[in-house]
PDB file of C-alpha atoms in Angstrom:
ATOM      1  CA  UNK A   1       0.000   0.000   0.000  1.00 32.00           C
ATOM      2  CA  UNK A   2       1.000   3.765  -0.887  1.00 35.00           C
ATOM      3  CA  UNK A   3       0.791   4.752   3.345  1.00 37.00           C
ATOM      4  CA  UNK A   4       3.165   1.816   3.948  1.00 38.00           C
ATOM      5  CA  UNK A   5       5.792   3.130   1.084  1.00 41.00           C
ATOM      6  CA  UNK A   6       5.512   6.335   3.107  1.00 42.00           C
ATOM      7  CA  UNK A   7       6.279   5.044   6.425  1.00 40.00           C
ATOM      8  CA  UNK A   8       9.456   3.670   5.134  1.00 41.00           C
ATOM      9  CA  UNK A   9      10.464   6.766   3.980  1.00 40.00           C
ATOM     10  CA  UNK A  10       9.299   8.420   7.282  1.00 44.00           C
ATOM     11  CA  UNK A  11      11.456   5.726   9.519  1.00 41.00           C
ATOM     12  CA  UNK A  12      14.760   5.664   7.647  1.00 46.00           C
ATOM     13  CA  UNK A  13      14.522   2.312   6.910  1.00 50.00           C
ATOM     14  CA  UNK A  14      14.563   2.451   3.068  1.00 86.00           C
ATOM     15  CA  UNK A  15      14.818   5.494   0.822  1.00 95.00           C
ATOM     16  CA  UNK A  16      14.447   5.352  -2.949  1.00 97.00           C
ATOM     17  CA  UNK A  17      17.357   6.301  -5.503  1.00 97.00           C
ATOM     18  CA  UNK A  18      16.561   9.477  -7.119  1.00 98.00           C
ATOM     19  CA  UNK A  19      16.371  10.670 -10.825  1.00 97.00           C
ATOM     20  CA  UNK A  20      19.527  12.554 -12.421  1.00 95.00           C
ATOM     21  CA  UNK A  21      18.969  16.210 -13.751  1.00 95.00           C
ATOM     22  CA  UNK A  22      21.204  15.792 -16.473  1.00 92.00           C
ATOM     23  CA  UNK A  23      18.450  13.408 -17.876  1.00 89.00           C
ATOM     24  CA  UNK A  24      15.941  16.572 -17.684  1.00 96.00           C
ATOM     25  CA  UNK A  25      14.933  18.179 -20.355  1.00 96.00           C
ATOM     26  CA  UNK A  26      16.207  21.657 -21.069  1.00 97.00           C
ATOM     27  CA  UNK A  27      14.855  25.334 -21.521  1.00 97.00           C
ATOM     28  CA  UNK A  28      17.154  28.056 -22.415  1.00 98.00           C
ATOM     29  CA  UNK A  29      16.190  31.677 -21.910  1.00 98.00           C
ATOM     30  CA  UNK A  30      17.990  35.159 -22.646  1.00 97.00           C
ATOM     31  CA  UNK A  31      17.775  37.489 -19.826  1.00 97.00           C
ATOM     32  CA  UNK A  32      18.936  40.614 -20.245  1.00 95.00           C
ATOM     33  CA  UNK A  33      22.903  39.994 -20.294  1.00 95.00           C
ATOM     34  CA  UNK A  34      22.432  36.412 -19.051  1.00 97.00           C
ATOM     35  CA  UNK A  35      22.171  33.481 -21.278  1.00 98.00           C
ATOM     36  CA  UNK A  36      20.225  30.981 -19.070  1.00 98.00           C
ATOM     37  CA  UNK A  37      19.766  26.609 -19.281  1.00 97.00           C
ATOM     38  CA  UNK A  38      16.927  25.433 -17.109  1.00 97.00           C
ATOM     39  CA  UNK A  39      16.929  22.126 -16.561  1.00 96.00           C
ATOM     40  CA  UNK A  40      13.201  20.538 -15.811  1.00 96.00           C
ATOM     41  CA  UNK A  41      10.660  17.476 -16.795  1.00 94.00           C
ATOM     42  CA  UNK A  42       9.468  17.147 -20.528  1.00 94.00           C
ATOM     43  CA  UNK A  43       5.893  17.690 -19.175  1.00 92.00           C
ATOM     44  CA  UNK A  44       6.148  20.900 -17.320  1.00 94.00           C
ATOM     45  CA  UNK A  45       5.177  23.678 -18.469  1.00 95.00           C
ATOM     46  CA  UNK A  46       7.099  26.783 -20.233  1.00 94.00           C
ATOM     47  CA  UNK A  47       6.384  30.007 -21.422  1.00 94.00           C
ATOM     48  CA  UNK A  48       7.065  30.077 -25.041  1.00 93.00           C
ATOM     49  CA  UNK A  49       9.227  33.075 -24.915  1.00 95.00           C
ATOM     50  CA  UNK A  50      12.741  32.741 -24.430  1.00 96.00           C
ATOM     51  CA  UNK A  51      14.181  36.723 -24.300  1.00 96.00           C
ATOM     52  CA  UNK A  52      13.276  38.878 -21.656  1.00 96.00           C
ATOM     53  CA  UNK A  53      14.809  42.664 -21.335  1.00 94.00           C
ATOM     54  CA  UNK A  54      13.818  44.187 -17.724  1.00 94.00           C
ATOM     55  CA  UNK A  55      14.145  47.779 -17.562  1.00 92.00           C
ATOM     56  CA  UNK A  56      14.040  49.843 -14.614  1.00 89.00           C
ATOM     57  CA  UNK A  57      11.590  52.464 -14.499  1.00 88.00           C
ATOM     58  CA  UNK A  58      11.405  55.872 -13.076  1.00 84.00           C
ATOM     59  CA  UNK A  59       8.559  54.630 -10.451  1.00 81.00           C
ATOM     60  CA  UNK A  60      11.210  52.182  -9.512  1.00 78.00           C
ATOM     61  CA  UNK A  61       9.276  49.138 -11.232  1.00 80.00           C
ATOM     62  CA  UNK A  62      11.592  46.273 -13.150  1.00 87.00           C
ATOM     63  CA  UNK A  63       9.469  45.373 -16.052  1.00 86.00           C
ATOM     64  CA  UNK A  64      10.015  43.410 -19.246  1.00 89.00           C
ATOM     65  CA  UNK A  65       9.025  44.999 -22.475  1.00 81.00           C
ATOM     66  CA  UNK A  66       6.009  43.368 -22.686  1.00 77.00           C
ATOM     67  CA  UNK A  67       4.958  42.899 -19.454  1.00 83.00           C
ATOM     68  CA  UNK A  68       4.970  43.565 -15.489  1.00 85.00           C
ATOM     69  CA  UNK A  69       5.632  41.392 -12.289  1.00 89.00           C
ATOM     70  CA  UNK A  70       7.251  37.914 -11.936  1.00 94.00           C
ATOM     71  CA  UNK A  71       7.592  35.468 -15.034  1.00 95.00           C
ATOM     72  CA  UNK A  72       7.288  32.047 -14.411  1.00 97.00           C
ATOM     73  CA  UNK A  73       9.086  30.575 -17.198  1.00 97.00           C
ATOM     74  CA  UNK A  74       8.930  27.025 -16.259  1.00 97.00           C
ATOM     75  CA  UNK A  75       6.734  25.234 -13.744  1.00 98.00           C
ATOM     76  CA  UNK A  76       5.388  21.409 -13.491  1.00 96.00           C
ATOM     77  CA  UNK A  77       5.440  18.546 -10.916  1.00 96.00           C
ATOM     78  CA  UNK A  78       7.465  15.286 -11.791  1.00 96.00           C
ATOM     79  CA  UNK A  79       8.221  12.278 -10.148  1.00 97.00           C
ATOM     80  CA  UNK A  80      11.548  11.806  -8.211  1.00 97.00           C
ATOM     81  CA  UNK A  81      12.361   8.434  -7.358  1.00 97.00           C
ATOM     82  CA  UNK A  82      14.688   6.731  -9.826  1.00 96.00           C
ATOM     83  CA  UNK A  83      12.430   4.359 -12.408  1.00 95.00           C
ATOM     84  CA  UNK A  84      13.363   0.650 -10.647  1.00 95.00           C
ATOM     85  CA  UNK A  85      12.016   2.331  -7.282  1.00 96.00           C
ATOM     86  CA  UNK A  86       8.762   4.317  -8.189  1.00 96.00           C
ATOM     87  CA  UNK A  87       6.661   1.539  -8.075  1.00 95.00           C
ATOM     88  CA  UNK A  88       7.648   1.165  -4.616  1.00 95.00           C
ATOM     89  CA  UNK A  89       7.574   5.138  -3.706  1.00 96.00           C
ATOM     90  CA  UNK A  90       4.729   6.254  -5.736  1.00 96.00           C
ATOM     91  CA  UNK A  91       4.419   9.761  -3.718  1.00 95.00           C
ATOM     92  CA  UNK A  92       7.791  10.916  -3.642  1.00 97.00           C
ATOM     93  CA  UNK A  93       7.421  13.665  -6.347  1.00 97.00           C
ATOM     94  CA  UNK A  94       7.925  17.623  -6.326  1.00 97.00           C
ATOM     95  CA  UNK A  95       6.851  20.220  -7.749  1.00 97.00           C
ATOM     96  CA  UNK A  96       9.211  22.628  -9.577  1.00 98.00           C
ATOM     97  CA  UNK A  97       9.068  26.514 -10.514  1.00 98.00           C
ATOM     98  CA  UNK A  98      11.799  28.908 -11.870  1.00 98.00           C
ATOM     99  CA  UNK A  99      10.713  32.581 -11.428  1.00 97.00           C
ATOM    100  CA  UNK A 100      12.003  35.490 -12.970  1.00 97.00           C
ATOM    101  CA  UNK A 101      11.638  38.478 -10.348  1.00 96.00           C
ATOM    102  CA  UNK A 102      12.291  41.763 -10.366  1.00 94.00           C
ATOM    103  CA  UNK A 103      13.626  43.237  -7.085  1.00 93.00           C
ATOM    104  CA  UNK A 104      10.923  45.392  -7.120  1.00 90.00           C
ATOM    105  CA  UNK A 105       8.226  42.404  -6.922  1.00 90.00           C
ATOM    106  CA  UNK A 106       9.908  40.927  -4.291  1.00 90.00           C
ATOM    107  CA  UNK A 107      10.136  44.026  -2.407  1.00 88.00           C
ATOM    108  CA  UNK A 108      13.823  43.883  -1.836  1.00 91.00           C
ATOM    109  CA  UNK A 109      16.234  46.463  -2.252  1.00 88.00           C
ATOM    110  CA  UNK A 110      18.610  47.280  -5.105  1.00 90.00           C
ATOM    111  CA  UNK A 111      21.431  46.453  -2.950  1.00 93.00           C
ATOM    112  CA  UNK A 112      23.980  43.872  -4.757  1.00 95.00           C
ATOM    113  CA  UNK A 113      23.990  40.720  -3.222  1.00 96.00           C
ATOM    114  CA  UNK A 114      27.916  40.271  -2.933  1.00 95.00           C
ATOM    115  CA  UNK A 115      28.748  38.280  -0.245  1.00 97.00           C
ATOM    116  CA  UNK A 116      26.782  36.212   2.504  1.00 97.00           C
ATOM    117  CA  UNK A 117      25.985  38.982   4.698  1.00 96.00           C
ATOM    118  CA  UNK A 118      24.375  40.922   1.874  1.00 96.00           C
ATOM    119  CA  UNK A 119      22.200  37.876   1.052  1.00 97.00           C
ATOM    120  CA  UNK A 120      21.090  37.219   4.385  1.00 97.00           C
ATOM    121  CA  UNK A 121      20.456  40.995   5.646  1.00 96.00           C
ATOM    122  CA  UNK A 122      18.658  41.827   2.205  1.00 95.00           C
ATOM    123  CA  UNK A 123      16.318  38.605   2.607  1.00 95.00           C
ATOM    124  CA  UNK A 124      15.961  39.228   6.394  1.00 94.00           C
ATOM    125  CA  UNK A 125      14.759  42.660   5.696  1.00 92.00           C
ATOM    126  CA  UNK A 126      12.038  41.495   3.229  1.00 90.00           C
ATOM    127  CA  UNK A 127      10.330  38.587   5.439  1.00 88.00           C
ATOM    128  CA  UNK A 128      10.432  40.162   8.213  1.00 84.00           C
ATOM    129  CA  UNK A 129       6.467  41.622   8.190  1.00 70.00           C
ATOM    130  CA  UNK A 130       5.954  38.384   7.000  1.00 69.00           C
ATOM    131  CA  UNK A 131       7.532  36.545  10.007  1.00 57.00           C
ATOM    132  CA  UNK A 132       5.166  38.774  12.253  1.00 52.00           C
ATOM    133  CA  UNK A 133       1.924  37.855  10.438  1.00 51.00           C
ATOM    134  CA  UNK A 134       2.118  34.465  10.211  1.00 48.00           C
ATOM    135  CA  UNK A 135       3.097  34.122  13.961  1.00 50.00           C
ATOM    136  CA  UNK A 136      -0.589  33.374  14.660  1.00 54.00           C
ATOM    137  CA  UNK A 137      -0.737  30.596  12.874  1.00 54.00           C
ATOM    138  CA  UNK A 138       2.186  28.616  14.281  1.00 59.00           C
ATOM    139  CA  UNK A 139       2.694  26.331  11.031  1.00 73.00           C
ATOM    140  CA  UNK A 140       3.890  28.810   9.040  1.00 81.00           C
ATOM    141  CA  UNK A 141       8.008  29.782   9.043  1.00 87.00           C
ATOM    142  CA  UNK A 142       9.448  32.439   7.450  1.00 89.00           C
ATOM    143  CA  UNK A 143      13.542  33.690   8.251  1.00 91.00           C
ATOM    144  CA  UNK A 144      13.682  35.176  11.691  1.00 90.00           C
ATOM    145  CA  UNK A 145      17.531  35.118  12.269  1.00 92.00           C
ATOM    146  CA  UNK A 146      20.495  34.359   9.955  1.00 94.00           C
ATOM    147  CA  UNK A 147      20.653  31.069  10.950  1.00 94.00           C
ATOM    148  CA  UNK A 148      17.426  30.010   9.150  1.00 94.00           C
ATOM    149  CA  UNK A 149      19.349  31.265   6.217  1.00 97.00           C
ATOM    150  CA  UNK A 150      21.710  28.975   4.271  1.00 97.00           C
ATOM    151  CA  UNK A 151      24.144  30.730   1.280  1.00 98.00           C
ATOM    152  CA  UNK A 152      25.790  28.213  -0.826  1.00 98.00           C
ATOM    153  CA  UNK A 153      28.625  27.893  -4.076  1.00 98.00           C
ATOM    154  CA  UNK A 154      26.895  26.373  -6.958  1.00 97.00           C
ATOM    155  CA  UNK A 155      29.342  27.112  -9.841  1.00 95.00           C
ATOM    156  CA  UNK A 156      31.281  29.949  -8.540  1.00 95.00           C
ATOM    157  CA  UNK A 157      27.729  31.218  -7.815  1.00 97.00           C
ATOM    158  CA  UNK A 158      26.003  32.332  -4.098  1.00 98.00           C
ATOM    159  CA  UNK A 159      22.444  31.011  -3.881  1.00 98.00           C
ATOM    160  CA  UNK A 160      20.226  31.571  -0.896  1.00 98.00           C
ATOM    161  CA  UNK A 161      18.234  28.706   0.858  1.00 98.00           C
ATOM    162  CA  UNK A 162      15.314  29.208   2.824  1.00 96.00           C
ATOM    163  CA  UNK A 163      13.199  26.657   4.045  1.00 93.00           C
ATOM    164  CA  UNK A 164       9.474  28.190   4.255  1.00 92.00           C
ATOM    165  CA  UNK A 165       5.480  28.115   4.700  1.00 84.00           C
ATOM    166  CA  UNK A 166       3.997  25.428   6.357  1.00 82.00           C
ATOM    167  CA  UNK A 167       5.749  23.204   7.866  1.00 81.00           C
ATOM    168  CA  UNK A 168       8.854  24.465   6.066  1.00 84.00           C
ATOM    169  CA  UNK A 169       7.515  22.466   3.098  1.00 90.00           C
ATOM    170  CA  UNK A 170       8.614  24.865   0.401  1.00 94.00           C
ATOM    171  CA  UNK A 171      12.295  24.774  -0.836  1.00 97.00           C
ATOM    172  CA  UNK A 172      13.686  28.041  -2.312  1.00 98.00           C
ATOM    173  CA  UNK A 173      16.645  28.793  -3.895  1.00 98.00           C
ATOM    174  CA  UNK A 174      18.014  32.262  -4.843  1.00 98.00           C
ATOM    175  CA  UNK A 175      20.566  33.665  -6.882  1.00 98.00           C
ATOM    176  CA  UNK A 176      20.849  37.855  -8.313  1.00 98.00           C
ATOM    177  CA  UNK A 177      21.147  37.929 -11.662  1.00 97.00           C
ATOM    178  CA  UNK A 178      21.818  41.796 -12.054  1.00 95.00           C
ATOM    179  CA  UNK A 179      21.247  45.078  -9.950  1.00 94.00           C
ATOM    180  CA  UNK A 180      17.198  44.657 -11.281  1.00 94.00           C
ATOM    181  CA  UNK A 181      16.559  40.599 -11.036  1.00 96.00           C
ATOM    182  CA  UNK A 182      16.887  38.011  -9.193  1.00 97.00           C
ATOM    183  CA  UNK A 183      16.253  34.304 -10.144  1.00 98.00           C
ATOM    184  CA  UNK A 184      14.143  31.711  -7.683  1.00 98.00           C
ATOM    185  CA  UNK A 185      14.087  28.578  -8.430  1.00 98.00           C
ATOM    186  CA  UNK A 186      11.088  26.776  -5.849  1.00 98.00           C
ATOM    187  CA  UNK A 187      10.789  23.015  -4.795  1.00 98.00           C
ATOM    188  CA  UNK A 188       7.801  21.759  -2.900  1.00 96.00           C
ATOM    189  CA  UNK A 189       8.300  18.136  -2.094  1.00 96.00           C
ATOM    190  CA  UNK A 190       6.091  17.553   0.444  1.00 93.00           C
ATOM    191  CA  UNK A 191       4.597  14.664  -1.227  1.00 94.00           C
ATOM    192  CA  UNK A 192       7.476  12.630  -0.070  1.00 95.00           C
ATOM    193  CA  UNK A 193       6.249  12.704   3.623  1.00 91.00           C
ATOM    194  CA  UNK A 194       2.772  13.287   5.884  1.00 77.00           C
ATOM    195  CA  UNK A 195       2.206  16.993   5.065  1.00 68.00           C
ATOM    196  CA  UNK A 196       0.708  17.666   8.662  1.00 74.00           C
ATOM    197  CA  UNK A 197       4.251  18.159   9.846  1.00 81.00           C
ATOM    198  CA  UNK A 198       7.889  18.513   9.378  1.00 87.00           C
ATOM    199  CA  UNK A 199      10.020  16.370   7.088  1.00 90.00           C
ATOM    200  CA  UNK A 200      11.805  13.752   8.703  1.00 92.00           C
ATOM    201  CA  UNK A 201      15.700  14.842   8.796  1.00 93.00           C
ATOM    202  CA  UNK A 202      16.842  11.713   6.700  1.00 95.00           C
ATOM    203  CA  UNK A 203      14.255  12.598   4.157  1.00 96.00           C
ATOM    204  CA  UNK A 204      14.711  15.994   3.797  1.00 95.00           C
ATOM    205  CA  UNK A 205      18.892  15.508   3.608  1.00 96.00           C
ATOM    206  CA  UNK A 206      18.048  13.427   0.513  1.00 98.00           C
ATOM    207  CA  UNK A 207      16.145  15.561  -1.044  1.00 98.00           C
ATOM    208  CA  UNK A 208      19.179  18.199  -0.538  1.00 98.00           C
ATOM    209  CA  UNK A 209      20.789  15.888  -2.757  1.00 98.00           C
ATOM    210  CA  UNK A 210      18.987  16.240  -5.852  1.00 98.00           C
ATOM    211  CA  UNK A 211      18.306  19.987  -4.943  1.00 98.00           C
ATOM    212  CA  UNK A 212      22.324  20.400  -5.042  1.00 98.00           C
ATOM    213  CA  UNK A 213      22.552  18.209  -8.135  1.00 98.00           C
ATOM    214  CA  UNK A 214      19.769  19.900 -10.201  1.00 98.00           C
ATOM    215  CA  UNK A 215      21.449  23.375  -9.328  1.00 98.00           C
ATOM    216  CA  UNK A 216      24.815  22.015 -10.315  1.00 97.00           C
ATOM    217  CA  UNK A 217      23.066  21.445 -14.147  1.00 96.00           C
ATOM    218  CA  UNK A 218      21.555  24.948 -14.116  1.00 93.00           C
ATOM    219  CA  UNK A 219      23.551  26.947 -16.185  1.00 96.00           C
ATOM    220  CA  UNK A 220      24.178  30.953 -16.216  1.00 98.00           C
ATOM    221  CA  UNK A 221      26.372  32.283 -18.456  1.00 97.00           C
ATOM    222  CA  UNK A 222      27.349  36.057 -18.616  1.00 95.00           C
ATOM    223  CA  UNK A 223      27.655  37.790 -22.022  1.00 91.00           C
ATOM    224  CA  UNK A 224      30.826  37.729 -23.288  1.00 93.00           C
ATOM    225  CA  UNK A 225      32.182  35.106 -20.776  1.00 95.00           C
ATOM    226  CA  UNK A 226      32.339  32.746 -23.542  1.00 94.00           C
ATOM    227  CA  UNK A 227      32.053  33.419 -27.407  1.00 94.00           C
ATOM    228  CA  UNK A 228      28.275  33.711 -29.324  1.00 92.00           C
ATOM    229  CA  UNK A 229      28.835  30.841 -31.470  1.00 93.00           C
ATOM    230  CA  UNK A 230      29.195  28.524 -27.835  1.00 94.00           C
ATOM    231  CA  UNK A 231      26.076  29.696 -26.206  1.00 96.00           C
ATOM    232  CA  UNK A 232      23.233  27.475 -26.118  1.00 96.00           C
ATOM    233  CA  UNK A 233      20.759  28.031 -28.455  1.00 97.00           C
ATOM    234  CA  UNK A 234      16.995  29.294 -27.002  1.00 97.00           C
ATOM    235  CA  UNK A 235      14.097  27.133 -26.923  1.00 97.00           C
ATOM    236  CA  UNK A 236      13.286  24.159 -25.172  1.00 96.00           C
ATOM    237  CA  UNK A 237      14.935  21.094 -25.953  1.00 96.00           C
ATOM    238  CA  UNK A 238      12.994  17.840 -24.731  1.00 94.00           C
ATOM    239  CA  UNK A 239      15.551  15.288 -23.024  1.00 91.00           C
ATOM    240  CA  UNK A 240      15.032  12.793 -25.827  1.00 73.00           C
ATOM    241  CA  UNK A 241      17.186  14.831 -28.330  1.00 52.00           C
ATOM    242  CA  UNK A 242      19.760  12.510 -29.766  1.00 53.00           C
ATOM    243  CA  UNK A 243      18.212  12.492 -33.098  1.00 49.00           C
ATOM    244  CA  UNK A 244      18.046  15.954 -34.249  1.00 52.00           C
ATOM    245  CA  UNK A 245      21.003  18.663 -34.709  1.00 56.00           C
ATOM    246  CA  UNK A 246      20.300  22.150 -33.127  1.00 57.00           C
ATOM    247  CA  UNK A 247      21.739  25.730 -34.829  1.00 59.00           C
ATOM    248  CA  UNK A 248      22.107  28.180 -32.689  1.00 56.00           C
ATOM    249  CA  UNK A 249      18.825  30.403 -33.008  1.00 59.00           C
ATOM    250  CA  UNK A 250      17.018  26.881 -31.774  1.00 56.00           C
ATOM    251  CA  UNK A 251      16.217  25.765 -35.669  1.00 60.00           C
ATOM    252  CA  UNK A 252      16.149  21.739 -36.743  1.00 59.00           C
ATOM    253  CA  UNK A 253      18.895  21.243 -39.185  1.00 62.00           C
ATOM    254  CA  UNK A 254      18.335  18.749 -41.473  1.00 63.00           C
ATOM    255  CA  UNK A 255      21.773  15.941 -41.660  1.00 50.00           C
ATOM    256  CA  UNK A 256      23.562  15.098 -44.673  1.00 49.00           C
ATOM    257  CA  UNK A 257      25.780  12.869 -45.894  1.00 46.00           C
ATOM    258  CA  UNK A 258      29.069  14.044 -43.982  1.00 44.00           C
ATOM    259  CA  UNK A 259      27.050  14.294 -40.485  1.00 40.00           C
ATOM    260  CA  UNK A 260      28.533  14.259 -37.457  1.00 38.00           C
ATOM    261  CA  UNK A 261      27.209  14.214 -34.002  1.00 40.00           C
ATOM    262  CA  UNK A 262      25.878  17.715 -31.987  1.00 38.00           C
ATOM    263  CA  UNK A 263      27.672  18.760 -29.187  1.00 42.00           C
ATOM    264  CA  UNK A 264      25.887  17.557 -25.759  1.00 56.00           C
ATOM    265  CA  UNK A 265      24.204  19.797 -23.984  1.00 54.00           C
ATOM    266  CA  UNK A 266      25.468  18.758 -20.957  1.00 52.00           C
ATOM    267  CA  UNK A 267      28.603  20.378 -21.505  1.00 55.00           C
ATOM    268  CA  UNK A 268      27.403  23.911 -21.706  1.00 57.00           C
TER     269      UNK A 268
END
């Protein structure tokens, strides 16, 4: 039964292997000066545009040129146990969302987020009204202290980790992208244990595994850290792409005679 896969996971006794990212699919973006690879599942969903240019305005909104607020470029739930152990661990699944936000949505400060204390203080700063209203009702956890705030090195590159709402249920990661934006990248995997309480700590440090590993695939490359003709083209790119060559404005080519394999993508 499904409730006696989840008290497994909820002793320690057995946890189940869990999928790779570099098997994901891919979605690459343009972002301003930031040439972006999103790994996520073939069945979530993605916006179909794939360059955004955020401008700050003189009312001190970020907004892309064709719209305003947060863009949620790819979102979708997907299952995480490895394929010889779903069967077994049918609920252990997450859901996945990469947000674009302007500072100004997230009611942060233009300050640049340069070293752990920035992070921290800047973050600190915008939950804490948040931390006051959801004192009354005692599930809900929002950063109160620096300790409740992890900064990490992903590829020469600081994230924030918070651990939030109910039950701290909801994963988010953080990185700046520029003075306007910042990128959040948000895992609820709650399915994975009984959401009328906190995740077991073996469960949860699991989890952190594949959260590490999937931001370890996520790619952001600066303009003009490497040349055009390397970047990754934009579009979405299923993860069962071995058949087809890519250019780089995200076109099929069609093979001939002399072909030769495309680069993998996992190397960008």
């Amino acid at each position: 039964m499904v409730m006696e896969n989840k008290d497994k996971a909820m002793t320690g006794s057995s946890l189940p292997a869990l999928i790779s990212p570099k098997e994901f699919a891919l979605c690459t973006i343009q972002v301003n000066q930031c040439r972006i690879v999103v790994p996520c599942d073939d069945s979530s969903f993605h916006e179909s545009v794939y360059e955004y240019e955020f401008t700050r305005m003189p009312d001190g909104l970020t907004v892309d040129s064709d719209r305003i607020g947060t863009i949620t470029q790819i979102s979708g739930s997907f299952a995480l146990a490895d394929i010889k152990d779903r069967e077994q661990f049918p609920t252990w699944r997450t859901h996945l969302g990469a947000h674009l936000c302007p500072k100004s949505e997230l009611s942060v400060n233009y300050n640049r987020w340069h070293t752990e204390h920035d992070i921290k203080s800047i973050l600190l700063e915008k939950y804490k009204k948040r931390t006051r209203k959801s004192s009354d009702t005692g599930n809900e956890y929002y950063p109160e202290s620096e300790s409740d705030i992890d900064v990490i090195t992903i590829n020469d590159r600081l994230w924030a980790h918070m651990a939030l709402d109910d039950y701290r249920q909801l994963d988010v990661f953080m990185t700046e992208l520029d003075e306007n934006l910042v990128l959040q990248i948000n895992f609820d995997a709650s399915p994975c244990w009984y959401r009328d309480g906190f995740a077991p700590a073996d469960v949860k440090a699991h989890l952190m595994t594949f959260f590490m590993e999937y931001l370890c695939h996520f790619k952001i490359i600066k303009a003009g850290s490497v040349p055009d003709e390397e970047l990754p083209p934009l579009g979405f790119y299923p993860a069962a792409r071995e058949e087809k060559d890519i250019d780089r404005d995200g076109h099929v080519v069609e093979r001939d005679p002399d072909y030769s394999p495309a680069p993998d993508f996992s190397s960008w």
